Amino acid sequence: MGNERRHARRIAVKVDTTGTKGRVGREEGVQGYFVKTYDLSRGGLFMKTDKRYKVGQRVEISIFLSPNESPAKIKGRVAWIASKKKHPSRYPGVGLEISHVEKNDKKRISAFMHKRAKGMKEAKELKNMYLQLKEMAARLVDLEEKHADATHFKTAIKSAIAEIDNVAHLLDREAVEVKSL
């Protein structure tokens, strides 16, 4: 599995997924299961699962993009299998190459991915703002220590630090919320 084989940008997600393993359609040997999908692109996805697969095996899955909507149905084939040695953080799991998605589900997946990507960008910006505010607070503490005798100055700095901390914590919480979009 290498990035050179990917044709589309992947989005980090954690969504519930159900699927059927084995031959699909009218063929026998199909088993149902419930797993998590951990990343998604227009061309593929990665599922954490302890189910055994073979490269090339056809799979049908349903991805729950929202609790208020029916799942998006995807047909694909196993493109690679995570090994404990080569992919310890992904083991056990499989990478699927998407072969078919209905037009409406394709639109829903695309909208979900766009919203998620936008949320990640906003979360990074909020995190940077949080870090900048914490740095400002540290500089104010340094100023306070240099002017220990200036009571009024010290009071103003403590007030500014408290306000910066409040805003910084709000930004940090907001970043966590935005990431979960």
Coordinates of C-alpha atoms in Angstrom, one line a residue:
M1 CA 0.0 0.0 0.0
G2 CA 1.6 3.3 -1.0
N3 CA 0.4 6.8 -1.4
E4 CA 1.5 6.6 -5.1
R5 CA -1.5 4.4 -5.8
R6 CA -4.0 6.8 -4.4
H7 CA -5.8 9.0 -6.8
A8 CA -7.9 11.0 -4.4
R9 CA -7.4 12.9 -1.2
R10 CA -8.4 10.9 1.9
I11 CA -10.3 12.4 4.8
A12 CA -9.8 11.0 8.4
V13 CA -13.2 9.8 9.6
K14 CA -14.6 7.4 12.1
V15 CA -18.0 6.2 11.0
D16 CA -20.0 3.1 11.6
T17 CA -20.1 0.7 8.8
T18 CA -21.9 -2.6 8.1
G19 CA -21.1 -4.9 5.3
T20 CA -21.3 -8.3 3.7
K21 CA -18.3 -10.4 3.2
G22 CA -18.0 -13.1 0.6
R23 CA -19.5 -13.2 -2.7
V24 CA -22.2 -10.6 -3.4
G25 CA -25.3 -10.5 -5.4
R26 CA -27.2 -13.8 -5.8
E27 CA -24.2 -15.9 -4.8
E28 CA -23.9 -17.7 -1.5
G29 CA -21.5 -17.4 1.3
V30 CA -22.3 -13.9 2.4
Q31 CA -21.8 -12.9 6.0
G32 CA -22.9 -9.7 7.7
Y33 CA -20.7 -7.7 10.1
F34 CA -20.3 -4.3 11.8
V35 CA -17.0 -2.3 11.7
K36 CA -15.6 1.2 11.7
T37 CA -14.3 3.1 8.7
Y38 CA -11.3 5.2 9.5
D39 CA -10.6 7.1 6.3
L40 CA -12.4 7.7 3.1
S41 CA -11.8 9.1 -0.3
R42 CA -13.7 9.1 -3.6
G43 CA -11.8 6.0 -4.7
G44 CA -11.4 4.0 -1.5
L45 CA -11.6 3.6 2.3
F46 CA -9.9 1.8 5.2
M47 CA -11.9 -0.4 7.6
K48 CA -10.6 -1.7 10.9
T49 CA -11.8 -5.3 11.1
D50 CA -10.7 -8.6 12.3
K51 CA -12.6 -10.4 9.6
R52 CA -10.4 -12.3 7.2
Y53 CA -10.3 -11.1 3.6
K54 CA -8.4 -11.9 0.4
V55 CA -7.0 -9.2 -1.9
G56 CA -9.5 -8.8 -4.8
Q57 CA -12.4 -10.1 -2.7
R58 CA -15.7 -8.2 -3.5
V59 CA -17.4 -6.5 -0.6
E60 CA -20.6 -4.5 -0.2
I61 CA -20.8 -2.0 2.7
S62 CA -23.1 0.6 4.1
I63 CA -21.6 3.7 5.7
F64 CA -23.6 5.7 8.2
L65 CA -22.7 9.3 7.5
S66 CA -25.4 10.7 9.7
P67 CA -27.7 9.1 12.4
N68 CA -30.7 10.8 10.7
E69 CA -30.1 9.4 7.2
S70 CA -30.0 6.0 5.6
P71 CA -26.5 4.6 5.1
A72 CA -24.6 5.2 1.8
K73 CA -24.1 1.9 0.0
I74 CA -20.8 1.1 -1.5
K75 CA -19.5 -1.8 -3.6
G76 CA -15.8 -2.4 -3.7
R77 CA -12.9 -4.9 -3.7
V78 CA -10.2 -5.5 -1.1
A79 CA -7.1 -3.6 -2.5
W80 CA -4.8 -4.4 0.4
I81 CA -4.7 -6.0 3.9
A82 CA -3.0 -4.4 6.8
S83 CA -0.3 -6.5 8.3
K84 CA 0.8 -6.4 11.9
K85 CA 4.4 -5.8 10.8
K86 CA 4.0 -3.2 8.0
H87 CA 0.9 -1.4 9.3
P88 CA 0.8 -1.8 13.1
S89 CA -1.4 1.2 13.6
R90 CA -3.9 -0.1 11.1
Y91 CA -3.8 -3.7 11.9
P92 CA -6.2 -5.5 11.7
G93 CA -8.0 -3.9 8.7
V94 CA -8.4 -3.7 5.0
G95 CA -8.2 -1.0 2.3
L96 CA -11.0 -1.1 -0.1
E97 CA -11.1 0.2 -3.6
I98 CA -14.6 1.5 -4.4
S99 CA -16.0 0.1 -7.6
H100 CA -19.6 1.4 -7.5
V101 CA -21.7 3.9 -5.6
E102 CA -25.2 5.1 -6.6
K103 CA -25.3 8.7 -7.8
N104 CA -27.3 10.0 -4.8
D105 CA -24.9 8.2 -2.3
K106 CA -21.9 9.6 -4.2
K107 CA -23.3 13.1 -3.7
R108 CA -23.9 12.5 0.0
I109 CA -20.4 11.0 0.5
S110 CA -18.9 14.0 -1.3
A111 CA -20.8 16.5 0.8
F112 CA -19.8 14.6 4.0
M113 CA -16.1 14.7 3.0
H114 CA -16.2 18.4 2.0
K115 CA -17.8 19.3 5.4
R116 CA -15.2 17.1 7.2
A117 CA -12.3 18.7 5.3
K118 CA -13.5 22.2 6.0
G119 CA -14.0 21.3 9.7
M120 CA -10.4 20.0 10.0
K121 CA -9.0 23.2 8.4
E122 CA -11.1 25.3 10.9
A123 CA -10.0 23.1 13.8
K124 CA -6.3 23.6 12.9
E125 CA -6.8 27.4 12.7
L126 CA -8.5 27.4 16.1
K127 CA -5.8 25.3 17.6
N128 CA -3.2 27.8 16.3
M129 CA -5.1 30.7 17.8
Y130 CA -5.2 28.8 21.1
L131 CA -1.4 28.2 21.1
Q132 CA -0.8 31.9 20.2
L133 CA -3.0 33.0 23.1
K134 CA -1.2 30.7 25.5
E135 CA 2.1 32.1 24.3
M136 CA 0.8 35.6 25.0
A137 CA -0.2 34.6 28.5
A138 CA 3.4 33.3 29.1
R139 CA 4.9 36.6 27.9
L140 CA 2.5 38.5 30.3
V141 CA 3.7 36.3 33.2
D142 CA 7.3 37.2 32.3
L143 CA 6.3 40.9 32.3
E144 CA 4.6 40.5 35.6
E145 CA 7.7 39.0 37.2
K146 CA 9.9 41.8 35.8
H147 CA 7.6 44.4 37.4
A148 CA 6.7 42.7 40.7
D149 CA 6.5 46.1 42.6
A150 CA 4.0 47.6 40.2
T151 CA 0.7 46.6 41.9
H152 CA -1.7 48.1 39.3
F153 CA 0.3 46.7 36.4
K154 CA 0.4 43.3 38.1
T155 CA -3.4 43.3 38.6
A156 CA -4.0 44.3 34.9
I157 CA -1.7 41.5 33.7
K158 CA -3.4 38.9 35.9
S159 CA -6.8 40.0 34.5
A160 CA -5.5 39.8 31.0
I161 CA -4.0 36.3 31.6
A162 CA -7.4 35.1 33.0
E163 CA -9.2 36.5 30.0
I164 CA -6.7 34.9 27.6
D165 CA -7.0 31.6 29.4
N166 CA -10.8 31.7 29.1
V167 CA -10.7 32.5 25.4
A168 CA -8.0 29.9 24.8
H169 CA -10.0 27.2 26.5
L170 CA -13.1 28.1 24.5
L171 CA -11.0 27.9 21.3
D172 CA -9.6 24.6 22.3
R173 CA -13.2 23.2 23.0
E174 CA -14.4 24.7 19.7
A175 CA -11.5 23.0 17.8
V176 CA -12.6 19.6 19.3
E177 CA -16.2 20.2 18.3
V178 CA -15.2 21.3 14.7
K179 CA -13.1 18.1 14.3
S180 CA -16.1 16.0 15.1
L181 CA -18.2 17.4 12.2

